[in-house]
Amino acid sequence: MAAALPSLGLGVHFNNSCSSRNFTIPLSTGALAKGFGTNHYYIIPKKRHLSSSTIFVPRASSSAALEDGNSDTDTIPIPKVIIDQDSDPDATVVEITFGDRLGALLDTMSALKNLGLNVAKANVFLDSSGKHNLFAITKADTGRKVEDPEILEAIRLTIINNLIQYHPESSSQLAMGTAFGVEPPKEQIDVDIATHISIRDDGPKRSLLYVETADRPGLLVDLVRIITDINVSVESGEFDTEGLLAKASFHVSYRDKALIKPLQQVLANSLRYFLRRPSTEEASF
C-alpha cells in the first residue's frame, strides 16, 4: 500500500530567554514520518483526528540546574529520553539519561509545568549506563496521564531542547542537534538501513508494533497519525529517543482484535513508505 498521506502542519516554537530571538521548528516536513526510538507511549481514542495546531515548547530559565558533570571528557554519553505509558496506569512516566552529567533537572521540571502539566520527580537510580531520572507526569487540569500525542511530543522536545541548552555537547549526539542544536551530529543515519518494522500478536485482542528509525522532530505525532489513518487503534506503548534513533513499541488493535496478517502487511508497508520517503515534496519540482 503506497497511498500518499497528508502532512500534519505542526511546529515547535522556542523562546530563548537569553536573547530576543524567537524561531519555529517545523515538526513535519513531508507526507510521511521518519524515525523510531525508545520513547514510551500513550492511549489514543479510536479514530482520533490530530489537530494542526502549534506545539509550544517552553525553555528553561536557568542554566545552572542541569550542570552536573564535566562536558570536556573524551567520551560523550548517548542521551536517552523515554516516554512510558505502560508502567503506571495513572501517570505518564518520563525517564532521562545522559551518563552521570544530569543534575536536579529543576529547570526541565519547570518548563514541563509551563505546558500545563503536574510534574513529580519519582526516582533517581544509577546503573552502568549512568544516572536515570524518572518523572511522573499528569495533566494539571484533569490529574490524569497525558494521552494527546501532540503534548507528548512537546514533552519530548522540551526535554531535548533543555538538554541541548545546558549540555551543548549532547547536540552532536542527538538527531535534534541538526534542527536546533549548537552542533549537528557528525554522522548521518541512512534511513533505509536504520528503519526496522515488526508486528506480532500479543494475545487475541491486540498486536505489538515495533518501529525503529532515524529520529526527527514530530516523529511521534506522525507515527500515530499513520497508524490511525488506516483505522488501527493505538492502545498503549512507549516511545524512546536514543541518540540519533527513535524506537517505538505500540500496542495496536483493529476492532478490539489483534491485526490479521494482511492488515499487518498494510500497516508495515504504510509505515515503511512514510519513513523512507524523501522529505522534498514532488510538487516543488
C-alpha positions as a Python dict, from the first residue, in 0.01 Angstrom:
ca = {
    (1, 'M'): (0, 0, 0),
    (2, 'A'): (163, 317, -118),
    (3, 'A'): (-100, 579, -59),
    (4, 'A'): (18, 933, -2),
    (5, 'L'): (-66, 1051, 346),
    (6, 'P'): (-146, 1415, 430),
    (7, 'S'): (117, 1620, 608),
    (8, 'L'): (45, 1733, 963),
    (9, 'G'): (113, 2103, 996),
    (10, 'L'): (283, 2121, 1332),
    (11, 'G'): (566, 2335, 1458),
    (12, 'V'): (767, 2388, 1771),
    (13, 'H'): (802, 2742, 1899),
    (14, 'F'): (1107, 2817, 2107),
    (15, 'N'): (1155, 3131, 2309),
    (16, 'N'): (1517, 3182, 2403),
    (17, 'S'): (1521, 3361, 2737),
    (18, 'C'): (1883, 3456, 2680),
    (19, 'S'): (1804, 3653, 2365),
    (20, 'S'): (1519, 3828, 2192),
    (21, 'R'): (1502, 3581, 1904),
    (22, 'N'): (1204, 3355, 1854),
    (23, 'F'): (1206, 3079, 1600),
    (24, 'T'): (983, 2799, 1483),
    (25, 'I'): (1094, 2446, 1403),
    (26, 'P'): (857, 2251, 1172),
    (27, 'L'): (761, 1913, 1314),
    (28, 'S'): (661, 1762, 984),
    (29, 'T'): (828, 1826, 652),
    (30, 'G'): (653, 1577, 431),
    (31, 'A'): (365, 1339, 394),
    (32, 'L'): (540, 1057, 575),
    (33, 'A'): (714, 1035, 909),
    (34, 'K'): (1063, 902, 981),
    (35, 'G'): (1209, 759, 1292),
    (36, 'F'): (1195, 504, 1555),
    (37, 'G'): (1317, 533, 1908),
    (38, 'T'): (1267, 409, 2260),
    (39, 'N'): (1002, 653, 2373),
    (40, 'H'): (719, 533, 2591),
    (41, 'Y'): (366, 580, 2469),
    (42, 'Y'): (10, 685, 2541),
    (43, 'I'): (-353, 583, 2499),
    (44, 'I'): (-523, 725, 2192),
    (45, 'P'): (-903, 722, 2145),
    (46, 'K'): (-1019, 534, 1838),
    (47, 'K'): (-1042, 739, 1518),
    (48, 'R'): (-890, 1037, 1689),
    (49, 'H'): (-807, 1316, 1446),
    (50, 'L'): (-494, 1507, 1533),
    (51, 'S'): (-521, 1882, 1508),
    (52, 'S'): (-289, 2101, 1306),
    (53, 'S'): (-210, 2331, 1595),
    (54, 'T'): (129, 2451, 1706),
    (55, 'I'): (317, 2284, 1988),
    (56, 'F'): (469, 2541, 2220),
    (57, 'V'): (785, 2419, 2389),
    (58, 'P'): (886, 2617, 2698),
    (59, 'R'): (1252, 2674, 2758),
    (60, 'A'): (1417, 2661, 3096),
    (61, 'S'): (1519, 2989, 3252),
    (62, 'S'): (1839, 2897, 3431),
    (63, 'S'): (2145, 2721, 3301),
    (64, 'A'): (2270, 2616, 3641),
    (65, 'A'): (2023, 2342, 3723),
    (66, 'L'): (2141, 2088, 3466),
    (67, 'E'): (2510, 2141, 3511),
    (68, 'D'): (2636, 1837, 3695),
    (69, 'G'): (2924, 1693, 3504),
    (70, 'N'): (3234, 1762, 3303),
    (71, 'S'): (3141, 1827, 2941),
    (72, 'D'): (3505, 1819, 2838),
    (73, 'T'): (3554, 1446, 2879),
    (74, 'D'): (3659, 1245, 2574),
    (75, 'T'): (3354, 1019, 2569),
    (76, 'I'): (3014, 1183, 2544),
    (77, 'P'): (2735, 951, 2658),
    (78, 'I'): (2431, 879, 2442),
    (79, 'P'): (2133, 1090, 2559),
    (80, 'K'): (1813, 893, 2614),
    (81, 'V'): (1458, 1017, 2670),
    (82, 'I'): (1188, 757, 2736),
    (83, 'I'): (815, 830, 2744),
    (84, 'D'): (642, 538, 2913),
    (85, 'Q'): (266, 491, 2902),
    (86, 'D'): (259, 132, 3026),
    (87, 'S'): (424, 116, 3367),
    (88, 'D'): (186, 348, 3556),
    (89, 'P'): (-193, 343, 3496),
    (90, 'D'): (-237, 693, 3638),
    (91, 'A'): (63, 888, 3506),
    (92, 'T'): (296, 924, 3210),
    (93, 'V'): (645, 822, 3322),
    (94, 'V'): (941, 1002, 3163),
    (95, 'E'): (1298, 880, 3203),
    (96, 'I'): (1603, 1090, 3115),
    (97, 'T'): (1959, 957, 3097),
    (98, 'F'): (2279, 1131, 2992),
    (99, 'G'): (2558, 939, 3160),
    (100, 'D'): (2636, 1090, 3500),
    (101, 'R'): (2606, 1451, 3381),
    (102, 'L'): (2245, 1536, 3466),
    (103, 'G'): (2177, 1736, 3782),
    (104, 'A'): (1849, 1803, 3958),
    (105, 'L'): (1667, 1894, 3633),
    (106, 'L'): (1467, 2160, 3817),
    (107, 'D'): (1456, 2382, 3509),
    (108, 'T'): (1326, 2098, 3298),
    (109, 'M'): (1053, 2030, 3553),
    (110, 'S'): (962, 2399, 3548),
    (111, 'A'): (947, 2404, 3168),
    (112, 'L'): (719, 2099, 3166),
    (113, 'K'): (488, 2267, 3416),
    (114, 'N'): (455, 2554, 3171),
    (115, 'L'): (292, 2304, 2935),
    (116, 'G'): (6, 2265, 3184),
    (117, 'L'): (144, 1953, 3348),
    (118, 'N'): (193, 1835, 3703),
    (119, 'V'): (547, 1701, 3737),
    (120, 'A'): (680, 1494, 4026),
    (121, 'K'): (1032, 1355, 4035),
    (122, 'A'): (958, 995, 4108),
    (123, 'N'): (1300, 835, 4137),
    (124, 'V'): (1669, 855, 4056),
    (125, 'F'): (1885, 545, 4020),
    (126, 'L'): (2230, 457, 3893),
    (127, 'D'): (2347, 169, 3677),
    (128, 'S'): (2625, 104, 3429),
    (129, 'S'): (2467, 339, 3173),
    (130, 'G'): (2457, 634, 3412),
    (131, 'K'): (2206, 826, 3622),
    (132, 'H'): (1841, 768, 3538),
    (133, 'N'): (1595, 1043, 3631),
    (134, 'L'): (1229, 940, 3646),
    (135, 'F'): (935, 1180, 3641),
    (136, 'A'): (565, 1108, 3689),
    (137, 'I'): (363, 1348, 3474),
    (138, 'T'): (-11, 1418, 3471),
    (139, 'K'): (-226, 1688, 3316),
    (140, 'A'): (-281, 1975, 3559),
    (141, 'D'): (-648, 2019, 3465),
    (142, 'T'): (-752, 1654, 3498),
    (143, 'G'): (-484, 1488, 3715),
    (144, 'R'): (-465, 1206, 3459),
    (145, 'K'): (-187, 1080, 3237),
    (146, 'V'): (-113, 1257, 2911),
    (147, 'E'): (-291, 1100, 2613),
    (148, 'D'): (-257, 1365, 2344),
    (149, 'P'): (33, 1276, 2109),
    (150, 'E'): (99, 1642, 2036),
    (151, 'I'): (154, 1713, 2406),
    (152, 'L'): (370, 1402, 2438),
    (153, 'E'): (584, 1525, 2150),
    (154, 'A'): (604, 1868, 2316),
    (155, 'I'): (724, 1698, 2635),
    (156, 'R'): (992, 1513, 2441),
    (157, 'L'): (1113, 1822, 2255),
    (158, 'T'): (1108, 2035, 2570),
    (159, 'I'): (1338, 1788, 2744),
    (160, 'I'): (1570, 1759, 2444),
    (161, 'N'): (1576, 2135, 2396),
    (162, 'N'): (1677, 2192, 2758),
    (163, 'L'): (1931, 1911, 2739),
    (164, 'I'): (2097, 2075, 2439),
    (165, 'Q'): (2085, 2418, 2601),
    (166, 'Y'): (2254, 2314, 2926),
    (167, 'H'): (2470, 2034, 2787),
    (168, 'P'): (2577, 2164, 2442),
    (169, 'E'): (2796, 1859, 2395),
    (170, 'S'): (2479, 1647, 2369),
    (171, 'S'): (2385, 1829, 2047),
    (172, 'S'): (2625, 1620, 1838),
    (173, 'Q'): (2475, 1302, 1983),
    (174, 'L'): (2112, 1383, 1904),
    (175, 'A'): (1924, 1395, 1575),
    (176, 'M'): (1765, 1715, 1705),
    (177, 'G'): (2110, 1873, 1703),
    (178, 'T'): (2060, 1926, 1330),
    (179, 'A'): (1728, 2106, 1385),
    (180, 'F'): (1805, 2333, 1680),
    (181, 'G'): (2133, 2232, 1837),
    (182, 'V'): (2464, 2412, 1859),
    (183, 'E'): (2647, 2133, 1679),
    (184, 'P'): (2488, 1885, 1437),
    (185, 'P'): (2571, 1512, 1458),
    (186, 'K'): (2893, 1417, 1288),
    (187, 'E'): (2737, 1107, 1137),
    (188, 'Q'): (2418, 1089, 934),
    (189, 'I'): (2196, 784, 953),
    (190, 'D'): (2076, 617, 635),
    (191, 'V'): (1700, 594, 694),
    (192, 'D'): (1663, 287, 472),
    (193, 'I'): (1923, 99, 674),
    (194, 'A'): (1813, 230, 1014),
    (195, 'T'): (1441, 160, 970),
    (196, 'H'): (1311, -167, 1112),
    (197, 'I'): (943, -257, 1148),
    (198, 'S'): (793, -571, 1302),
    (199, 'I'): (442, -671, 1408),
    (200, 'R'): (342, -976, 1611),
    (201, 'D'): (38, -1094, 1801),
    (202, 'D'): (29, -1004, 2169),
    (203, 'G'): (-278, -1201, 2270),
    (204, 'P'): (-614, -1238, 2093),
    (205, 'K'): (-713, -871, 2130),
    (206, 'R'): (-401, -679, 2034),
    (207, 'S'): (-76, -683, 1841),
    (208, 'L'): (265, -537, 1925),
    (209, 'L'): (410, -299, 1668),
    (210, 'Y'): (780, -215, 1688),
    (211, 'V'): (934, 65, 1483),
    (212, 'E'): (1294, 179, 1480),
    (213, 'T'): (1417, 458, 1255),
    (214, 'A'): (1614, 784, 1235),
    (215, 'D'): (1474, 1039, 1480),
    (216, 'R'): (1344, 1383, 1389),
    (217, 'P'): (1106, 1646, 1531),
    (218, 'G'): (740, 1546, 1509),
    (219, 'L'): (806, 1176, 1462),
    (220, 'L'): (586, 1054, 1745),
    (221, 'V'): (285, 1250, 1619),
    (222, 'D'): (334, 1133, 1262),
    (223, 'L'): (364, 767, 1358),
    (224, 'V'): (33, 781, 1542),
    (225, 'R'): (-132, 959, 1251),
    (226, 'I'): (-17, 695, 1001),
    (227, 'I'): (-143, 412, 1221),
    (228, 'T'): (-483, 569, 1289),
    (229, 'D'): (-529, 674, 924),
    (230, 'I'): (-582, 307, 836),
    (231, 'N'): (-831, 267, 1125),
    (232, 'V'): (-591, 83, 1354),
    (233, 'S'): (-626, 184, 1719),
    (234, 'V'): (-323, 262, 1936),
    (235, 'E'): (-386, 143, 2291),
    (236, 'S'): (-57, 198, 2475),
    (237, 'G'): (316, 160, 2445),
    (238, 'E'): (639, 354, 2473),
    (239, 'F'): (847, 593, 2264),
    (240, 'D'): (1221, 620, 2322),
    (241, 'T'): (1470, 872, 2191),
    (242, 'E'): (1813, 715, 2190),
    (243, 'G'): (2073, 943, 2038),
    (244, 'L'): (2012, 956, 1663),
    (245, 'L'): (1747, 683, 1673),
    (246, 'A'): (1386, 661, 1784),
    (247, 'K'): (1241, 330, 1899),
    (248, 'A'): (868, 287, 1943),
    (249, 'S'): (661, -4, 2073),
    (250, 'F'): (284, 31, 2031),
    (251, 'H'): (4, -200, 2134),
    (252, 'V'): (-241, -182, 1844),
    (253, 'S'): (-573, -344, 1753),
    (254, 'Y'): (-842, -342, 1489),
    (255, 'R'): (-1199, -352, 1619),
    (256, 'D'): (-1073, -483, 1954),
    (257, 'K'): (-887, -773, 1794),
    (258, 'A'): (-529, -846, 1702),
    (259, 'L'): (-429, -746, 1350),
    (260, 'I'): (-468, -1021, 1090),
    (261, 'K'): (-170, -1090, 865),
    (262, 'P'): (-294, -888, 562),
    (263, 'L'): (-358, -583, 783),
    (264, 'Q'): (-18, -624, 947),
    (265, 'Q'): (135, -610, 599),
    (266, 'V'): (-66, -300, 506),
    (267, 'L'): (43, -125, 826),
    (268, 'A'): (408, -221, 783),
    (269, 'N'): (408, -107, 418),
    (270, 'S'): (244, 225, 507),
    (271, 'L'): (498, 297, 779),
    (272, 'R'): (791, 187, 566),
    (273, 'Y'): (677, 405, 275),
    (274, 'F'): (632, 703, 504),
    (275, 'L'): (959, 665, 691),
    (276, 'R'): (1172, 620, 382),
    (277, 'R'): (1009, 881, 163),
    (278, 'P'): (1225, 1186, 85),
    (279, 'S'): (1117, 1499, 268),
    (280, 'T'): (1115, 1705, -54),
    (281, 'E'): (763, 1737, -189),
    (282, 'E'): (712, 1630, -551),
    (283, 'A'): (508, 1947, -607),
    (284, 'S'): (819, 2155, -555),
    (285, 'F'): (965, 2039, -885),
}
